[in-house]
CSV table of N, CA and C in Angstrom, one decimal:
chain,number,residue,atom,x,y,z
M,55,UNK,N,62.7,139.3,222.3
M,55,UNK,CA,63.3,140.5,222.9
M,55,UNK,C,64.8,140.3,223.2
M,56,UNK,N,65.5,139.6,222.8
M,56,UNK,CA,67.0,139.2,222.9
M,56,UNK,C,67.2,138.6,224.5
M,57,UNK,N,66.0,137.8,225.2
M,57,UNK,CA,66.7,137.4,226.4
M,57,UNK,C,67.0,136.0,226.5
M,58,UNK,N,68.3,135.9,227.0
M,58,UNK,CA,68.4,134.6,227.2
M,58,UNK,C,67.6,133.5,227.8
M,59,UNK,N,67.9,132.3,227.3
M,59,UNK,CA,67.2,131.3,228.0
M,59,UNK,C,66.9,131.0,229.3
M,60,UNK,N,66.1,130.8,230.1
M,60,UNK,CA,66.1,130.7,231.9
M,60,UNK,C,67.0,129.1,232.2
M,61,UNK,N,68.1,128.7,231.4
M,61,UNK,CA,68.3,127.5,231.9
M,61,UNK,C,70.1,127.5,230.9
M,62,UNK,N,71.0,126.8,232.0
M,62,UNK,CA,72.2,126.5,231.2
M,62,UNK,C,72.2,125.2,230.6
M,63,UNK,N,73.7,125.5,229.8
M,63,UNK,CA,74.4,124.6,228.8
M,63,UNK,C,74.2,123.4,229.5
M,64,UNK,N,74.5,123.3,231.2
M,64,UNK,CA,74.7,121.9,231.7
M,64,UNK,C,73.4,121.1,231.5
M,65,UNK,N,72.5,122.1,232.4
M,65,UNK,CA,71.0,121.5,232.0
M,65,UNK,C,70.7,120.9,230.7
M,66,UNK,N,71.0,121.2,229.7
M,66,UNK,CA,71.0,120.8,228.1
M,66,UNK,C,71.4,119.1,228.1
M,67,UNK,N,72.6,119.5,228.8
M,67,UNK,CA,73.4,118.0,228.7
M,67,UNK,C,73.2,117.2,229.7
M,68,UNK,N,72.3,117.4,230.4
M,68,UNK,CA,71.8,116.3,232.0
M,68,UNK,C,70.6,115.5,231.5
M,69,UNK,N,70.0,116.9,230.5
M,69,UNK,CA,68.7,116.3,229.8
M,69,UNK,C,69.1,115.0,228.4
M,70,UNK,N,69.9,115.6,227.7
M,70,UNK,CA,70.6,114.7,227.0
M,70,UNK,C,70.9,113.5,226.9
M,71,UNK,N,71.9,113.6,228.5
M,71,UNK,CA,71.9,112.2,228.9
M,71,UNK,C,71.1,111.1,229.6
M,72,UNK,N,70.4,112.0,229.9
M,72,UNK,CA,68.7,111.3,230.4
M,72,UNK,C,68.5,110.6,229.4
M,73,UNK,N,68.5,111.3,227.7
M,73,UNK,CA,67.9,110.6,226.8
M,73,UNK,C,69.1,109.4,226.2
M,74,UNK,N,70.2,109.4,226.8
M,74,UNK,CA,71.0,108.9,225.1
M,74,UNK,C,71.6,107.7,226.4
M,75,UNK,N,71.1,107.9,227.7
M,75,UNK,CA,71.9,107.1,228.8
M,75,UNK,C,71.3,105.4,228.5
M,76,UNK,N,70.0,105.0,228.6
M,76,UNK,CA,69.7,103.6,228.1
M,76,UNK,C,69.9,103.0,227.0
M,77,UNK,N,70.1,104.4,225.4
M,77,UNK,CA,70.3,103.4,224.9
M,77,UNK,C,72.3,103.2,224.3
M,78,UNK,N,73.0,103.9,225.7
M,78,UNK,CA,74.3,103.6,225.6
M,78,UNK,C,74.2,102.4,226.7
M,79,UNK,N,73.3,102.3,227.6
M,79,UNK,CA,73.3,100.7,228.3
M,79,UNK,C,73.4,99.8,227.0
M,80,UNK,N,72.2,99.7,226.8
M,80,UNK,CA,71.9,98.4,225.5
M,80,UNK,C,73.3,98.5,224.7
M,81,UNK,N,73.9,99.5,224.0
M,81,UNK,CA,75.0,99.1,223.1
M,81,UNK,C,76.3,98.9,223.8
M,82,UNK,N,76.3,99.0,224.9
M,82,UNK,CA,77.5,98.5,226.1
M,82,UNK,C,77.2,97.2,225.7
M,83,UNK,N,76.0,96.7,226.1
M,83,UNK,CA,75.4,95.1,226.3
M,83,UNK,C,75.9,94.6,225.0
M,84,UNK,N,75.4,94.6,223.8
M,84,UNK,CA,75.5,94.4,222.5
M,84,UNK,C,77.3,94.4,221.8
M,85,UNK,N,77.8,95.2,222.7
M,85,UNK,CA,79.0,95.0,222.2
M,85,UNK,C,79.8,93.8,222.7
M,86,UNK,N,79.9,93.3,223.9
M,86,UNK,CA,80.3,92.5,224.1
M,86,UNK,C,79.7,91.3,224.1
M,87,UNK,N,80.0,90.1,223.9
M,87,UNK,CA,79.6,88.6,224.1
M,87,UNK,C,79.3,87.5,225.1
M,88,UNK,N,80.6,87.9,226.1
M,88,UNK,CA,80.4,87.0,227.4
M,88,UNK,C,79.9,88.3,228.7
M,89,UNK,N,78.7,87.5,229.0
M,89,UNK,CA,77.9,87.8,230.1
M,89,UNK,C,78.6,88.6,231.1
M,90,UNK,N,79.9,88.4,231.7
M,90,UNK,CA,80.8,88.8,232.1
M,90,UNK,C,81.7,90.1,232.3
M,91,UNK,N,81.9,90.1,230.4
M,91,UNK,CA,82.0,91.4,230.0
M,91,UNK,C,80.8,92.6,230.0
M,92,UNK,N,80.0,91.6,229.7
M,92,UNK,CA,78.5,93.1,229.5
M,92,UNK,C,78.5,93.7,231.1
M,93,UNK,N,78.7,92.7,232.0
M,93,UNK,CA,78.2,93.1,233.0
M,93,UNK,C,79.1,94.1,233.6
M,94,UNK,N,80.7,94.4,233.6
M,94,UNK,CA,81.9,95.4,233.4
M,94,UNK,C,81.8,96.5,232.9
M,95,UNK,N,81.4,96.4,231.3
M,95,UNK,CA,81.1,97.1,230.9
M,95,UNK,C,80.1,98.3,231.2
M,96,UNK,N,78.6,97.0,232.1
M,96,UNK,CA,77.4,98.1,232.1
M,96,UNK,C,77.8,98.3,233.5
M,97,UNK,N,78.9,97.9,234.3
M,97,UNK,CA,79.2,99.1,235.4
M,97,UNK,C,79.9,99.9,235.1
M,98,UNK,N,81.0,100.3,234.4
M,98,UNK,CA,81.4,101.4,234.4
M,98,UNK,C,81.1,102.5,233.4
M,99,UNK,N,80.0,102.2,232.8
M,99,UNK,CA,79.2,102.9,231.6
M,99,UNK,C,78.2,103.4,233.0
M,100,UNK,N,77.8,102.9,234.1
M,100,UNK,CA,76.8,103.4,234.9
M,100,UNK,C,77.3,104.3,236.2
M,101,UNK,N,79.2,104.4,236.3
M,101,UNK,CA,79.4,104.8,237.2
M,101,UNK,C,79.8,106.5,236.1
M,102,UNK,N,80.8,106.1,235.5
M,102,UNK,CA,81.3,107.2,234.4
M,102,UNK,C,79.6,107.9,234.2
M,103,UNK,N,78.3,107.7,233.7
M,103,UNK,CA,77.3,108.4,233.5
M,103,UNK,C,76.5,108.8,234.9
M,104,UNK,N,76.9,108.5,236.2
M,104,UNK,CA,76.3,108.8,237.6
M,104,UNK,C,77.6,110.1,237.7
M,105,UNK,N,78.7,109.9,237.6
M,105,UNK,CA,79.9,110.8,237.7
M,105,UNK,C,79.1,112.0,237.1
M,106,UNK,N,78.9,111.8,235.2
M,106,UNK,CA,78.4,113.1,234.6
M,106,UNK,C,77.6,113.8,234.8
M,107,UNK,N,76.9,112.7,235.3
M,107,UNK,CA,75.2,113.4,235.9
M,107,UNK,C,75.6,114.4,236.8
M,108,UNK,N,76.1,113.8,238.1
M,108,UNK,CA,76.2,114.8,239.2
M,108,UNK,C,77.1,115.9,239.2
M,109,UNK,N,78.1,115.6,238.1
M,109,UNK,CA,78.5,117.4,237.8
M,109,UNK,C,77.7,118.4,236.7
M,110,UNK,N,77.1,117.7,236.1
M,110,UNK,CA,76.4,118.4,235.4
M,110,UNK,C,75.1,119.3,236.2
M,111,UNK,N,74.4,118.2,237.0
M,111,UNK,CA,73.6,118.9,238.4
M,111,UNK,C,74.1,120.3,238.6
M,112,UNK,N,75.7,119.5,239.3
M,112,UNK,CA,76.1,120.8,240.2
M,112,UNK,C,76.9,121.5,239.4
M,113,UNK,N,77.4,121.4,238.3
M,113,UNK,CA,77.5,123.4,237.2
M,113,UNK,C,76.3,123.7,237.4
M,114,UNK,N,74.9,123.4,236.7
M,114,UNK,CA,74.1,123.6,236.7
M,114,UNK,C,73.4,124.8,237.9
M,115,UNK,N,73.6,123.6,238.8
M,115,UNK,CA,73.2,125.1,239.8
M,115,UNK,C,74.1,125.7,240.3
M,116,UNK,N,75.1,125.8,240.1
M,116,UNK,CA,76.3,127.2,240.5
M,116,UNK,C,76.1,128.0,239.3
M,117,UNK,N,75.1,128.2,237.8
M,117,UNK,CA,75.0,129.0,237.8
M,117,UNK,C,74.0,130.1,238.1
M,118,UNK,N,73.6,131.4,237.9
M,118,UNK,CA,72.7,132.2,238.0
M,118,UNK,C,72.0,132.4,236.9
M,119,UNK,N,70.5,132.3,237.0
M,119,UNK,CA,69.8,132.3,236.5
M,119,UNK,C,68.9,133.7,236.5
M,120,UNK,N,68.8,134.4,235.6
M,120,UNK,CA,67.7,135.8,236.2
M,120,UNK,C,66.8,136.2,235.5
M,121,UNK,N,65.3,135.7,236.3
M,121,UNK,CA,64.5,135.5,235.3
M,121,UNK,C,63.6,137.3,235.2
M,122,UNK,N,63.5,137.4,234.0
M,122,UNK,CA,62.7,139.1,233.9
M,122,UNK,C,63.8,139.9,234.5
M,123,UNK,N,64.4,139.5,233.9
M,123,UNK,CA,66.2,140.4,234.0
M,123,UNK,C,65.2,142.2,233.6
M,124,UNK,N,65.1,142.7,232.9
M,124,UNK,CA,64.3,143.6,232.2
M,124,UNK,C,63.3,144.2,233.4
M,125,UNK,N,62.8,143.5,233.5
M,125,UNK,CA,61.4,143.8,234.5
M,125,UNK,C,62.3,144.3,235.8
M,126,UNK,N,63.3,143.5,236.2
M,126,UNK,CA,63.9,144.4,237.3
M,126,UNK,C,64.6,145.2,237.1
M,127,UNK,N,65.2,145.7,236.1
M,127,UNK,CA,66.0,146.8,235.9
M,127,UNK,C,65.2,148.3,236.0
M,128,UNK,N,63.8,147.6,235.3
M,128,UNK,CA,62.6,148.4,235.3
M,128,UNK,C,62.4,148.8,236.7
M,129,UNK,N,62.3,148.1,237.3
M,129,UNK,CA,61.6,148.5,238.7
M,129,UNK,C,63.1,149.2,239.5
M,130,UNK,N,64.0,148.9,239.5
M,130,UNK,CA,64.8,149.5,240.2
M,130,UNK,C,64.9,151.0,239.7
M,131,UNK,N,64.8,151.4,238.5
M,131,UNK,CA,65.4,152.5,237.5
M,131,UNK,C,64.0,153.6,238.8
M,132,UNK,N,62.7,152.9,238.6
M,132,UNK,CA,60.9,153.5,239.1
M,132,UNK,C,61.8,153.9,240.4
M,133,UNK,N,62.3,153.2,241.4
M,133,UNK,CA,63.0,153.1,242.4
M,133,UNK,C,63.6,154.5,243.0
M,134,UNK,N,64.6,154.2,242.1
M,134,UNK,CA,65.6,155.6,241.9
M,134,UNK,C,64.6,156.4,241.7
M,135,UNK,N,64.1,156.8,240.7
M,135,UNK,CA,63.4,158.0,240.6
M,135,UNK,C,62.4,158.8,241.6
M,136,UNK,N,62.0,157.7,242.2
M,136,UNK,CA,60.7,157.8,243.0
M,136,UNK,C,61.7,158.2,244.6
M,137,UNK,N,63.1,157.7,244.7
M,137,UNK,CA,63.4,158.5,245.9
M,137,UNK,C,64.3,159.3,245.6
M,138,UNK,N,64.5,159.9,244.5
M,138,UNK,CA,65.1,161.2,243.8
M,138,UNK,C,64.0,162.3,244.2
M,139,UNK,N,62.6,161.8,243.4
M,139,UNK,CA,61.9,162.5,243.9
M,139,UNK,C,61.1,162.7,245.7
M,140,UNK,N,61.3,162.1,246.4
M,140,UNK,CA,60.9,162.2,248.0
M,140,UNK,C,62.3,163.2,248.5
M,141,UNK,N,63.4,162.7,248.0
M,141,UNK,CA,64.9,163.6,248.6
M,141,UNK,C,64.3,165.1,247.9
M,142,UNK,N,63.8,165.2,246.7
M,142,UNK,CA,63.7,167.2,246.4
M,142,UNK,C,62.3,167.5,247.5
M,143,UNK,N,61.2,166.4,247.7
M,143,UNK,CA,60.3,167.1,248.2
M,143,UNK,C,60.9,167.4,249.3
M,144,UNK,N,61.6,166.7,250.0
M,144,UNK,CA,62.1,167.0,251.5
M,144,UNK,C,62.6,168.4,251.5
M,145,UNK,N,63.9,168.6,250.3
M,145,UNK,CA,64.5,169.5,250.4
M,145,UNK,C,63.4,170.6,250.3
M,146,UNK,N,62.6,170.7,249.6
M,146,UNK,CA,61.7,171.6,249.7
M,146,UNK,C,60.6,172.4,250.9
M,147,UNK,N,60.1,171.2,251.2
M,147,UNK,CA,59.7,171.2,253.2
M,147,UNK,C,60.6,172.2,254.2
M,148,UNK,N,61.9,171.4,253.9
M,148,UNK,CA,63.4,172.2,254.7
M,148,UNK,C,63.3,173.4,254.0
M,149,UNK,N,63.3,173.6,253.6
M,149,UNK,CA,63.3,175.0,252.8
M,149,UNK,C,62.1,176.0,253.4
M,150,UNK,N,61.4,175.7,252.6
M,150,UNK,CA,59.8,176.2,253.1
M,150,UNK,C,60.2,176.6,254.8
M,151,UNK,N,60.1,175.7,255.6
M,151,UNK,CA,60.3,175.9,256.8
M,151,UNK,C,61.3,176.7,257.5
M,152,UNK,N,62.8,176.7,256.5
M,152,UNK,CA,63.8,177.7,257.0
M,152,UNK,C,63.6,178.9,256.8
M,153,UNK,N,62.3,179.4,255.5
M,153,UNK,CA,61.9,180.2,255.2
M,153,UNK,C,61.2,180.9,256.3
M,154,UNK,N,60.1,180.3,256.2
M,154,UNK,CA,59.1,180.4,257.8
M,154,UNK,C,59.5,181.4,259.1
M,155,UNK,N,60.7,180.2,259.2
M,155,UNK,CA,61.2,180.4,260.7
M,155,UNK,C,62.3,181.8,260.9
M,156,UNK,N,62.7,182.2,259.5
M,156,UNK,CA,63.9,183.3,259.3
M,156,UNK,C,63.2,185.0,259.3
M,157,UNK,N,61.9,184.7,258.8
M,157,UNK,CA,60.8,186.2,258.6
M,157,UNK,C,60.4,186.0,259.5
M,158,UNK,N,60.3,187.7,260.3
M,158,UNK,CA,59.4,188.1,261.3
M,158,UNK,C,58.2,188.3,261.3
């Protein structure tokens, strides 16, 4: 029906990195040789990927998401109408009645 996905771009790439995050540990590890360096390397491979994470989180939810976008337009449009029509019956009542009250 042309509606967008219930979920953003960041979401995409939180999930992503979920997946691609252990095995950029292991190739941190593998790149270097002394124990030392792996161990440098896999901290700032773990702080740089906690950094991405938690903005990715929070884009994530600063955006809006609106699910059955359609279905409420729907019901708002029923809305309107439905007190379009209570505002004529009224006006009608008032009428009727000014009628009433004006003949002897």
């Amino acid at each position: 029906m042309g509606e967008a996905p219930a979920a953003s771009n960041y979401l995409y790439y939180f999930i992503l990195m979920i997946i691609a995050y252990p095995m950029g540990v292991v190739l941190s590890g593998c790149l270097f040789y002394e124990k030392r360096h792996q161990d440098i390397a896999a901290t700032y491979y773990g702080l740089i990927g906690l950094v991405l994470a938690g903005y990715f989180l929070y884009k994530h939810m600063q955006t809006d998401v609106v699910y059955g976008k359609e279905a409420i337009e729907i019901s708002h449009a029923k809305q309107a109408q439905e007190a379009a029509w209570q505002q004529s019956k009224e006006e009608r009542r008032l009428k009727r009645t000014q009628e009433e009250t004006s003949t002897p």
